[in-house]
């Protein structure tokens, strides 16, 4: 058993937890973050990718709107490489109420969310694929954000300030003394080793799992209602700005350009288990129909991949719990000393990725309220490490990099322009990585062919550079293909069926990967990637893949 | 002279057109593009695996046509049932004899070849450049590849081979690298660039020398399948310089052996007198009762009615876009809206419900994806059937469009394509 100690333990390595460990470390606390999978494998890697301008909330939730507007500017500044400043539009379509535009503008003004009306013609010049019958359009400062890049750069900052981060480590017990929380017990999920961390404070940032973690502390139940949302990535950027429907928020009314694709979302269905998120075909279809209302012909466009995430909404007694969209999206910070008489414990829930830094600030403030010590929050002042001030992400960044090295390097993934050197660099940094881990870092296999060409190359490279032996490399390849499929099967229609047939011809027809030893239909040795430290059980394997764009759980229904 | 129109330039379409022209029919082949051949391994697979039939868990097939006959008896909805295993055997033999420089095999037994990731793939006919990879002949292998070719990892191939046994004996395989770009100073040389360089004598020697320097005492040398595109003797030159048997290992597309087969068949079609009209899509048809009178060909934006006495429709399956499934779940054959059947003869087509699709698309990637067994059911003349009746008397189906098999799982694509092409052509010309 390993023993550690810290001033504060943070549970959950999503945006919230990473923000908290960074904030606490910057305030001088010895802080340890404990995450049961990899960073941003929960909701923060399975969201929609929108860095809110606040526009979406100006009518229903002006406070959230104002917070978003302020945080949008902060995040764009301190984590520029995670953010693309695309700008956004709110569109009153032919079937929408044009008067809502006035309500929208008034709300934006009151919440101090910059918004400006432009003519339909001007909107069509900016985004020619929009429905030409649109009635009104408003420009806002929406951006797009890569959740993984955001979380990793916050984590890098936390480490710089002395914060420790334990991934693939699950909290299984919260130790309480008469004074309150004294420590936690955790298990290293790769090695099985038990870990005990002595600490004076625990901040629960377990997102949709926060209710379960609170239960470990033995406090009165914290009700978290996971609201499942399905999103679909479409090949190419059908739009270059975030396009919102200017109406009362509903399902599938936002189209977000992220990297090389654009993402339509989302649905919102209350579910019982955040570990088991289905992607029903009916919901995919609903998204495509909603996309049609923004972009005529949307249903004929090519879908690449679908995934689902669970909104970590903390239940608010004022609304009916069947409607999770209208529950408080604002953040909830629960001080368990005040609520339950258990000192040393705070639970943070709700909120948005956009406002993660502010949530973290409130959470650490709540801790200091309990402990009586006070330090200023400095997370908005300092740029995260590895970032160039003012250099936001551009979709053309990769092209520029490849232009520079195209004569002396190989491109392993053509769809996403991942070079051999870039991939090997990541592999050196994360020697235990599965191809899915590398995918999240590099976008390997996330383009139109969904790994059809790059995954065998990557497995071959692992073997060629001694990162894996034959069995392990085969395991990496097989796991990657199976995991990509979870998000492909629900969107199998149109051109993606052709792509899938081609990919099957390659892997089964030409390479016969299905008959390499250790195939699932011939139970022999367990897949090699598992000894390599990628997740050891099937459920965990699906977890690993699920940081998306991908899907959660085994329960893919079609 | 009687006229035939063949639609599709894949293996099935080319084979049918050649056979029709050989029988004296005035034959036109119209296709919107190239078929799957340039993307395929360049071998002729007849039947590689039949786990449901053979009882043993791998289901590896040793005698392809014998097992195809058993499969046809076991599952009457399988394409080999309508084609007939003996007709398929005769057709594959005919193809081999048509291209004696490019295809070899005894038809009776499958040959087992290493794939680029080191799996042991059974196939019926291989190209001469691949033949020394037959594991029945050589077991101690050097696997060699250039560092500049990203689609081939000799390390992965050799490591996986070395984990397996063949007929009870372990395989020995060692990986070696050579440092030789296809063109000077290239870091990322595609397979086709190597093949074009290897069409040249000077480069053949340089390549062979580089390989030879690496070898120890292995019996045979596995190389990526890039040993010449135009020069059919290139592999022999390399083999001679290397001084021991060499064999090609097929790569992911675009595939050099696949292109060779495609080029050879296209040339054979021209020699036989087939008129090729590429870049033309069939978008509609005109019929009188059960007689198809003409199809509408769209070429460079112009539509034209093309009449013929008989038609062979060989448009491939989902991969070529001949079958489609749209966002709303509508599954259809695009040109004639022919009735569709799935695995085991199940009825398909029209609007599939979410539950139907749940059965057709398995959430487990490695399970059989029954969607890809969808296609058209036919009679022995390869005429499309609707409730047991031919839809048209003079329209015949060949290749990937036939219902009842997931070809990449069982490794049967080319056998079904050639067998059905011959059956269709023979039904038209009355040959037995
Ligand atoms: C469908 C959808 C779309 C969204 N779109 C947007 C958007 O476009 N823009 C935006 O700003 N916000 C969006 N959000 C909201 C945003 O994604 C979330 O608010 C945010 O990611 C929550 O982060 P978190 O860190 O609180 O939770 P999570 O990211 O879920 O992190 C919780 C972590 O806790 C870990 N954990 C759980 N139990 C334990 C344990 N016992 N021990 C150790 N670790 C544990 C989990 O593995 C997980 O990684 C969206 C949410 C959803 C569901
Ligand atoms: C990447 C890849 C690897 C493969 N590997 C193997 C393998 O290892 N083993 C195996 O058994 N098989 C393999 N195959 C399949 C095999 O080579 C054959 O392609 C397959 O069996 C189907 O042959 P086909 O002639 O019926 O169709 P295709 O080869 O798909 O040809 C269809 C033709 O019809 C044309 N067409 C379609 N619709 C129209 C229209 N409306 N009007 C005009 N023209 C039209 C297309 O342009 C094309 O020329 C592979 C295929 C691919 C793509």
mmCIF file with all atom_site columns, C-alpha atoms in Angstrom, chain A residues 53-218:
data_model
loop_
_atom_site.group_PDB
_atom_site.id
_atom_site.type_symbol
_atom_site.label_atom_id
_atom_site.label_alt_id
_atom_site.label_comp_id
_atom_site.label_asym_id
_atom_site.label_entity_id
_atom_site.label_seq_id
_atom_site.pdbx_PDB_ins_code
_atom_site.Cartn_x
_atom_site.Cartn_y
_atom_site.Cartn_z
_atom_site.occupancy
_atom_site.B_iso_or_equiv
_atom_site.pdbx_formal_charge
_atom_site.auth_seq_id
_atom_site.auth_comp_id
_atom_site.auth_asym_id
_atom_site.auth_atom_id
_atom_site.pdbx_PDB_model_num
ATOM 1   C CA . UNK A 1 53  ? -20.548 33.498 -25.411 1.00 0.00 ? 53  UNK A CA 1
ATOM 2   C CA . UNK A 1 54  ? -23.467 33.483 -22.990 1.00 0.00 ? 54  UNK A CA 1
ATOM 3   C CA . UNK A 1 55  ? -25.925 34.033 -25.833 1.00 0.00 ? 55  UNK A CA 1
ATOM 4   C CA . UNK A 1 56  ? -27.740 30.791 -25.174 1.00 0.00 ? 56  UNK A CA 1
ATOM 5   C CA . UNK A 1 57  ? -28.678 31.835 -21.631 1.00 0.00 ? 57  UNK A CA 1
ATOM 6   C CA . UNK A 1 58  ? -29.464 35.549 -22.004 1.00 0.00 ? 58  UNK A CA 1
ATOM 7   C CA . UNK A 1 59  ? -33.204 34.988 -21.758 1.00 0.00 ? 59  UNK A CA 1
ATOM 8   C CA . UNK A 1 60  ? -33.593 32.087 -19.346 1.00 0.00 ? 60  UNK A CA 1
ATOM 9   C CA . UNK A 1 61  ? -30.563 32.487 -17.092 1.00 0.00 ? 61  UNK A CA 1
ATOM 10  C CA . UNK A 1 62  ? -28.925 35.936 -17.313 1.00 0.00 ? 62  UNK A CA 1
ATOM 11  C CA . UNK A 1 63  ? -26.517 35.225 -14.476 1.00 0.00 ? 63  UNK A CA 1
ATOM 12  C CA . UNK A 1 64  ? -25.084 32.194 -16.299 1.00 0.00 ? 64  UNK A CA 1
ATOM 13  C CA . UNK A 1 65  ? -24.951 34.296 -19.443 1.00 0.00 ? 65  UNK A CA 1
ATOM 14  C CA . UNK A 1 66  ? -22.866 36.977 -17.795 1.00 0.00 ? 66  UNK A CA 1
ATOM 15  C CA . UNK A 1 67  ? -20.529 34.384 -16.276 1.00 0.00 ? 67  UNK A CA 1
ATOM 16  C CA . UNK A 1 68  ? -20.054 32.728 -19.663 1.00 0.00 ? 68  UNK A CA 1
ATOM 17  C CA . UNK A 1 69  ? -19.262 36.036 -21.346 1.00 0.00 ? 69  UNK A CA 1
ATOM 18  C CA . UNK A 1 70  ? -16.613 36.858 -18.775 1.00 0.00 ? 70  UNK A CA 1
ATOM 19  C CA . UNK A 1 71  ? -15.082 33.366 -18.652 1.00 0.00 ? 71  UNK A CA 1
ATOM 20  C CA . UNK A 1 72  ? -15.041 33.047 -22.444 1.00 0.00 ? 72  UNK A CA 1
ATOM 21  C CA . UNK A 1 73  ? -12.598 35.948 -22.511 1.00 0.00 ? 73  UNK A CA 1
ATOM 22  C CA . UNK A 1 74  ? -10.512 34.564 -19.633 1.00 0.00 ? 74  UNK A CA 1
ATOM 23  C CA . UNK A 1 75  ? -10.183 31.049 -21.098 1.00 0.00 ? 75  UNK A CA 1
ATOM 24  C CA . UNK A 1 76  ? -9.371  32.375 -24.548 1.00 0.00 ? 76  UNK A CA 1
ATOM 25  C CA . UNK A 1 77  ? -6.544  34.304 -22.927 1.00 0.00 ? 77  UNK A CA 1
ATOM 26  C CA . UNK A 1 78  ? -5.075  31.808 -20.462 1.00 0.00 ? 78  UNK A CA 1
ATOM 27  C CA . UNK A 1 79  ? -5.475  28.646 -22.593 1.00 0.00 ? 79  UNK A CA 1
ATOM 28  C CA . UNK A 1 80  ? -5.302  30.008 -26.122 1.00 0.00 ? 80  UNK A CA 1
ATOM 29  C CA . UNK A 1 81  ? -4.325  26.737 -27.808 1.00 0.00 ? 81  UNK A CA 1
ATOM 30  C CA . UNK A 1 82  ? -7.486  25.029 -26.535 1.00 0.00 ? 82  UNK A CA 1
ATOM 31  C CA . UNK A 1 83  ? -9.769  27.687 -28.015 1.00 0.00 ? 83  UNK A CA 1
ATOM 32  C CA . UNK A 1 84  ? -10.681 28.608 -31.548 1.00 0.00 ? 84  UNK A CA 1
ATOM 33  C CA . UNK A 1 85  ? -12.290 32.031 -31.682 1.00 0.00 ? 85  UNK A CA 1
ATOM 34  C CA . UNK A 1 86  ? -14.769 31.181 -34.381 1.00 0.00 ? 86  UNK A CA 1
ATOM 35  C CA . UNK A 1 87  ? -17.487 33.614 -33.433 1.00 0.00 ? 87  UNK A CA 1
ATOM 36  C CA . UNK A 1 88  ? -21.121 32.575 -33.519 1.00 0.00 ? 88  UNK A CA 1
ATOM 37  C CA . UNK A 1 89  ? -24.508 33.370 -34.966 1.00 0.00 ? 89  UNK A CA 1
ATOM 38  C CA . UNK A 1 90  ? -28.023 33.167 -33.573 1.00 0.00 ? 90  UNK A CA 1
ATOM 39  C CA . UNK A 1 91  ? -30.432 32.547 -36.396 1.00 0.00 ? 91  UNK A CA 1
ATOM 40  C CA . UNK A 1 92  ? -34.169 33.158 -36.492 1.00 0.00 ? 92  UNK A CA 1
ATOM 41  C CA . UNK A 1 93  ? -35.251 30.608 -39.076 1.00 0.00 ? 93  UNK A CA 1
ATOM 42  C CA . UNK A 1 94  ? -38.334 30.702 -41.294 1.00 0.00 ? 94  UNK A CA 1
ATOM 43  C CA . UNK A 1 95  ? -40.309 28.702 -38.744 1.00 0.00 ? 95  UNK A CA 1
ATOM 44  C CA . UNK A 1 96  ? -39.166 30.667 -35.702 1.00 0.00 ? 96  UNK A CA 1
ATOM 45  C CA . UNK A 1 97  ? -40.820 33.634 -34.014 1.00 0.00 ? 97  UNK A CA 1
ATOM 46  C CA . UNK A 1 98  ? -39.051 36.796 -35.237 1.00 0.00 ? 98  UNK A CA 1
ATOM 47  C CA . UNK A 1 99  ? -40.062 38.675 -32.083 1.00 0.00 ? 99  UNK A CA 1
ATOM 48  C CA . UNK A 1 100 ? -37.875 36.360 -30.039 1.00 0.00 ? 100 UNK A CA 1
ATOM 49  C CA . UNK A 1 101 ? -34.970 38.235 -31.603 1.00 0.00 ? 101 UNK A CA 1
ATOM 50  C CA . UNK A 1 102 ? -35.941 41.356 -29.699 1.00 0.00 ? 102 UNK A CA 1
ATOM 51  C CA . UNK A 1 103 ? -36.201 39.448 -26.434 1.00 0.00 ? 103 UNK A CA 1
ATOM 52  C CA . UNK A 1 104 ? -32.786 37.958 -27.223 1.00 0.00 ? 104 UNK A CA 1
ATOM 53  C CA . UNK A 1 105 ? -31.167 41.338 -27.898 1.00 0.00 ? 105 UNK A CA 1
ATOM 54  C CA . UNK A 1 106 ? -32.634 42.885 -24.757 1.00 0.00 ? 106 UNK A CA 1
ATOM 55  C CA . UNK A 1 107 ? -31.445 39.938 -22.668 1.00 0.00 ? 107 UNK A CA 1
ATOM 56  C CA . UNK A 1 108 ? -27.963 40.133 -24.170 1.00 0.00 ? 108 UNK A CA 1
ATOM 57  C CA . UNK A 1 109 ? -27.761 43.795 -23.355 1.00 0.00 ? 109 UNK A CA 1
ATOM 58  C CA . UNK A 1 110 ? -28.868 43.279 -19.766 1.00 0.00 ? 110 UNK A CA 1
ATOM 59  C CA . UNK A 1 111 ? -26.416 40.381 -19.242 1.00 0.00 ? 111 UNK A CA 1
ATOM 60  C CA . UNK A 1 112 ? -23.606 42.275 -20.973 1.00 0.00 ? 112 UNK A CA 1
ATOM 61  C CA . UNK A 1 113 ? -23.220 39.605 -23.598 1.00 0.00 ? 113 UNK A CA 1
ATOM 62  C CA . UNK A 1 114 ? -21.972 41.256 -26.794 1.00 0.00 ? 114 UNK A CA 1
ATOM 63  C CA . UNK A 1 115 ? -24.513 40.650 -29.585 1.00 0.00 ? 115 UNK A CA 1
ATOM 64  C CA . UNK A 1 116 ? -25.193 42.519 -32.742 1.00 0.00 ? 116 UNK A CA 1
ATOM 65  C CA . UNK A 1 117 ? -27.906 42.107 -35.357 1.00 0.00 ? 117 UNK A CA 1
ATOM 66  C CA . UNK A 1 118 ? -26.743 41.683 -38.932 1.00 0.00 ? 118 UNK A CA 1
ATOM 67  C CA . UNK A 1 119 ? -28.850 41.438 -42.072 1.00 0.00 ? 119 UNK A CA 1
ATOM 68  C CA . UNK A 1 120 ? -29.881 38.005 -43.377 1.00 0.00 ? 120 UNK A CA 1
ATOM 69  C CA . UNK A 1 121 ? -27.786 38.708 -46.461 1.00 0.00 ? 121 UNK A CA 1
ATOM 70  C CA . UNK A 1 122 ? -24.711 39.408 -44.337 1.00 0.00 ? 122 UNK A CA 1
ATOM 71  C CA . UNK A 1 123 ? -25.308 36.203 -42.370 1.00 0.00 ? 123 UNK A CA 1
ATOM 72  C CA . UNK A 1 124 ? -25.524 34.223 -45.605 1.00 0.00 ? 124 UNK A CA 1
ATOM 73  C CA . UNK A 1 125 ? -22.292 35.731 -46.821 1.00 0.00 ? 125 UNK A CA 1
ATOM 74  C CA . UNK A 1 126 ? -20.622 34.562 -43.619 1.00 0.00 ? 126 UNK A CA 1
ATOM 75  C CA . UNK A 1 127 ? -22.251 31.129 -43.694 1.00 0.00 ? 127 UNK A CA 1
ATOM 76  C CA . UNK A 1 128 ? -23.526 30.319 -47.181 1.00 0.00 ? 128 UNK A CA 1
ATOM 77  C CA . UNK A 1 129 ? -25.009 26.962 -46.167 1.00 0.00 ? 129 UNK A CA 1
ATOM 78  C CA . UNK A 1 130 ? -27.576 28.512 -43.822 1.00 0.00 ? 130 UNK A CA 1
ATOM 79  C CA . UNK A 1 131 ? -31.215 28.338 -44.798 1.00 0.00 ? 131 UNK A CA 1
ATOM 80  C CA . UNK A 1 132 ? -31.596 31.241 -47.250 1.00 0.00 ? 132 UNK A CA 1
ATOM 81  C CA . UNK A 1 133 ? -35.069 31.880 -45.849 1.00 0.00 ? 133 UNK A CA 1
ATOM 82  C CA . UNK A 1 134 ? -33.674 32.898 -42.472 1.00 0.00 ? 134 UNK A CA 1
ATOM 83  C CA . UNK A 1 135 ? -35.394 35.948 -41.008 1.00 0.00 ? 135 UNK A CA 1
ATOM 84  C CA . UNK A 1 136 ? -32.945 37.480 -38.571 1.00 0.00 ? 136 UNK A CA 1
ATOM 85  C CA . UNK A 1 137 ? -29.365 36.915 -37.476 1.00 0.00 ? 137 UNK A CA 1
ATOM 86  C CA . UNK A 1 138 ? -27.253 38.021 -34.525 1.00 0.00 ? 138 UNK A CA 1
ATOM 87  C CA . UNK A 1 139 ? -23.510 37.854 -34.183 1.00 0.00 ? 139 UNK A CA 1
ATOM 88  C CA . UNK A 1 140 ? -21.999 36.768 -30.875 1.00 0.00 ? 140 UNK A CA 1
ATOM 89  C CA . UNK A 1 141 ? -18.571 35.815 -29.515 1.00 0.00 ? 141 UNK A CA 1
ATOM 90  C CA . UNK A 1 142 ? -19.094 32.048 -29.289 1.00 0.00 ? 142 UNK A CA 1
ATOM 91  C CA . UNK A 1 143 ? -15.913 30.050 -29.664 1.00 0.00 ? 143 UNK A CA 1
ATOM 92  C CA . UNK A 1 144 ? -15.059 26.393 -29.738 1.00 0.00 ? 144 UNK A CA 1
ATOM 93  C CA . UNK A 1 145 ? -12.970 24.553 -27.202 1.00 0.00 ? 145 UNK A CA 1
ATOM 94  C CA . UNK A 1 146 ? -11.094 21.269 -27.146 1.00 0.00 ? 146 UNK A CA 1
ATOM 95  C CA . UNK A 1 147 ? -11.912 19.753 -23.762 1.00 0.00 ? 147 UNK A CA 1
ATOM 96  C CA . UNK A 1 148 ? -8.818  17.578 -23.658 1.00 0.00 ? 148 UNK A CA 1
ATOM 97  C CA . UNK A 1 149 ? -6.448  20.393 -24.515 1.00 0.00 ? 149 UNK A CA 1
ATOM 98  C CA . UNK A 1 150 ? -8.148  22.537 -21.901 1.00 0.00 ? 150 UNK A CA 1
ATOM 99  C CA . UNK A 1 151 ? -7.879  19.935 -19.158 1.00 0.00 ? 151 UNK A CA 1
ATOM 100 C CA . UNK A 1 152 ? -4.304  18.944 -19.974 1.00 0.00 ? 152 UNK A CA 1
ATOM 101 C CA . UNK A 1 153 ? -3.016  22.485 -20.000 1.00 0.00 ? 153 UNK A CA 1
ATOM 102 C CA . UNK A 1 154 ? -4.760  23.231 -16.682 1.00 0.00 ? 154 UNK A CA 1
ATOM 103 C CA . UNK A 1 155 ? -3.211  20.035 -15.313 1.00 0.00 ? 155 UNK A CA 1
ATOM 104 C CA . UNK A 1 156 ? 0.224   21.090 -16.551 1.00 0.00 ? 156 UNK A CA 1
ATOM 105 C CA . UNK A 1 157 ? -0.214  24.385 -14.738 1.00 0.00 ? 157 UNK A CA 1
ATOM 106 C CA . UNK A 1 158 ? -1.291  22.587 -11.559 1.00 0.00 ? 158 UNK A CA 1
ATOM 107 C CA . UNK A 1 159 ? 1.805   20.376 -11.697 1.00 0.00 ? 159 UNK A CA 1
ATOM 108 C CA . UNK A 1 160 ? 3.995   23.416 -12.141 1.00 0.00 ? 160 UNK A CA 1
ATOM 109 C CA . UNK A 1 161 ? 2.605   24.734 -8.858  1.00 0.00 ? 161 UNK A CA 1
ATOM 110 C CA . UNK A 1 162 ? 3.276   21.457 -7.083  1.00 0.00 ? 162 UNK A CA 1
ATOM 111 C CA . UNK A 1 163 ? -0.105  19.804 -7.596  1.00 0.00 ? 163 UNK A CA 1
ATOM 112 C CA . UNK A 1 164 ? -0.070  16.022 -8.031  1.00 0.00 ? 164 UNK A CA 1
ATOM 113 C CA . UNK A 1 165 ? -2.280  14.163 -10.448 1.00 0.00 ? 165 UNK A CA 1
ATOM 114 C CA . UNK A 1 166 ? -3.081  10.468 -10.111 1.00 0.00 ? 166 UNK A CA 1
ATOM 115 C CA . UNK A 1 167 ? -4.899  9.045  -13.109 1.00 0.00 ? 167 UNK A CA 1
ATOM 116 C CA . UNK A 1 168 ? -6.442  5.579  -13.344 1.00 0.00 ? 168 UNK A CA 1
ATOM 117 C CA . UNK A 1 169 ? -6.935  5.829  -9.595  1.00 0.00 ? 169 UNK A CA 1
ATOM 118 C CA . UNK A 1 170 ? -10.383 5.439  -8.087  1.00 0.00 ? 170 UNK A CA 1
ATOM 119 C CA . UNK A 1 171 ? -11.542 6.724  -4.742  1.00 0.00 ? 171 UNK A CA 1
ATOM 120 C CA . UNK A 1 172 ? -13.259 3.843  -2.968  1.00 0.00 ? 172 UNK A CA 1
ATOM 121 C CA . UNK A 1 173 ? -13.595 5.093  0.565   1.00 0.00 ? 173 UNK A CA 1
ATOM 122 C CA . UNK A 1 174 ? -13.691 8.392  2.403   1.00 0.00 ? 174 UNK A CA 1
ATOM 123 C CA . UNK A 1 175 ? -12.231 8.215  5.900   1.00 0.00 ? 175 UNK A CA 1
ATOM 124 C CA . UNK A 1 176 ? -13.947 10.345 8.497   1.00 0.00 ? 176 UNK A CA 1
ATOM 125 C CA . UNK A 1 177 ? -12.840 11.181 11.996  1.00 0.00 ? 177 UNK A CA 1
ATOM 126 C CA . UNK A 1 178 ? -14.803 13.031 14.645  1.00 0.00 ? 178 UNK A CA 1
ATOM 127 C CA . UNK A 1 179 ? -13.745 16.350 13.113  1.00 0.00 ? 179 UNK A CA 1
ATOM 128 C CA . UNK A 1 180 ? -14.765 15.453 9.594   1.00 0.00 ? 180 UNK A CA 1
ATOM 129 C CA . UNK A 1 181 ? -12.886 14.111 6.586   1.00 0.00 ? 181 UNK A CA 1
ATOM 130 C CA . UNK A 1 182 ? -9.425  12.729 7.431   1.00 0.00 ? 182 UNK A CA 1
ATOM 131 C CA . UNK A 1 183 ? -8.439  11.008 4.241   1.00 0.00 ? 183 UNK A CA 1
ATOM 132 C CA . UNK A 1 184 ? -9.382  8.748  1.369   1.00 0.00 ? 184 UNK A CA 1
ATOM 133 C CA . UNK A 1 185 ? -8.644  5.224  0.189   1.00 0.00 ? 185 UNK A CA 1
ATOM 134 C CA . UNK A 1 186 ? -8.111  4.670  -3.474  1.00 0.00 ? 186 UNK A CA 1
ATOM 135 C CA . UNK A 1 187 ? -7.087  1.885  -5.830  1.00 0.00 ? 187 UNK A CA 1
ATOM 136 C CA . UNK A 1 188 ? -4.659  2.125  -8.714  1.00 0.00 ? 188 UNK A CA 1
ATOM 137 C CA . UNK A 1 189 ? -6.694  0.578  -11.486 1.00 0.00 ? 189 UNK A CA 1
ATOM 138 C CA . UNK A 1 190 ? -3.716  -0.453 -13.556 1.00 0.00 ? 190 UNK A CA 1
ATOM 139 C CA . UNK A 1 191 ? -1.713  -2.178 -10.859 1.00 0.00 ? 191 UNK A CA 1
ATOM 140 C CA . UNK A 1 192 ? -4.409  -2.930 -8.281  1.00 0.00 ? 192 UNK A CA 1
ATOM 141 C CA . UNK A 1 193 ? -2.314  -1.224 -5.618  1.00 0.00 ? 193 UNK A CA 1
ATOM 142 C CA . UNK A 1 194 ? -4.142  0.325  -2.651  1.00 0.00 ? 194 UNK A CA 1
ATOM 143 C CA . UNK A 1 195 ? -3.409  3.956  -1.890  1.00 0.00 ? 195 UNK A CA 1
ATOM 144 C CA . UNK A 1 196 ? -4.259  5.897  1.227   1.00 0.00 ? 196 UNK A CA 1
ATOM 145 C CA . UNK A 1 197 ? -4.128  9.662  1.205   1.00 0.00 ? 197 UNK A CA 1
ATOM 146 C CA . UNK A 1 198 ? -4.304  11.530 4.453   1.00 0.00 ? 198 UNK A CA 1
ATOM 147 C CA . UNK A 1 199 ? -5.861  14.956 3.987   1.00 0.00 ? 199 UNK A CA 1
ATOM 148 C CA . UNK A 1 200 ? -7.675  17.676 5.815   1.00 0.00 ? 200 UNK A CA 1
ATOM 149 C CA . UNK A 1 201 ? -10.034 18.467 2.991   1.00 0.00 ? 201 UNK A CA 1
ATOM 150 C CA . UNK A 1 202 ? -11.808 16.776 0.123   1.00 0.00 ? 202 UNK A CA 1
ATOM 151 C CA . UNK A 1 203 ? -13.360 18.531 -2.873  1.00 0.00 ? 203 UNK A CA 1
ATOM 152 C CA . UNK A 1 204 ? -15.781 16.319 -4.770  1.00 0.00 ? 204 UNK A CA 1
ATOM 153 C CA . UNK A 1 205 ? -15.718 17.167 -8.480  1.00 0.00 ? 205 UNK A CA 1
ATOM 154 C CA . UNK A 1 206 ? -16.948 13.831 -9.774  1.00 0.00 ? 206 UNK A CA 1
ATOM 155 C CA . UNK A 1 207 ? -19.429 15.359 -12.216 1.00 0.00 ? 207 UNK A CA 1
ATOM 156 C CA . UNK A 1 208 ? -22.334 12.997 -12.867 1.00 0.00 ? 208 UNK A CA 1
ATOM 157 C CA . UNK A 1 209 ? -20.772 10.611 -10.341 1.00 0.00 ? 209 UNK A CA 1
ATOM 158 C CA . UNK A 1 210 ? -20.648 13.271 -7.612  1.00 0.00 ? 210 UNK A CA 1
ATOM 159 C CA . UNK A 1 211 ? -23.693 11.795 -5.895  1.00 0.00 ? 211 UNK A CA 1
ATOM 160 C CA . UNK A 1 212 ? -21.933 8.451  -5.550  1.00 0.00 ? 212 UNK A CA 1
ATOM 161 C CA . UNK A 1 213 ? -18.784 10.036 -4.174  1.00 0.00 ? 213 UNK A CA 1
ATOM 162 C CA . UNK A 1 214 ? -20.820 12.041 -1.663  1.00 0.00 ? 214 UNK A CA 1
ATOM 163 C CA . UNK A 1 215 ? -22.394 8.775  -0.547  1.00 0.00 ? 215 UNK A CA 1
ATOM 164 C CA . UNK A 1 216 ? -18.915 7.448  0.246   1.00 0.00 ? 216 UNK A CA 1
ATOM 165 C CA . UNK A 1 217 ? -18.628 10.277 2.756   1.00 0.00 ? 217 UNK A CA 1
ATOM 166 C CA . UNK A 1 218 ? -21.858 9.150  4.396   1.00 0.00 ? 218 UNK A CA 1
#
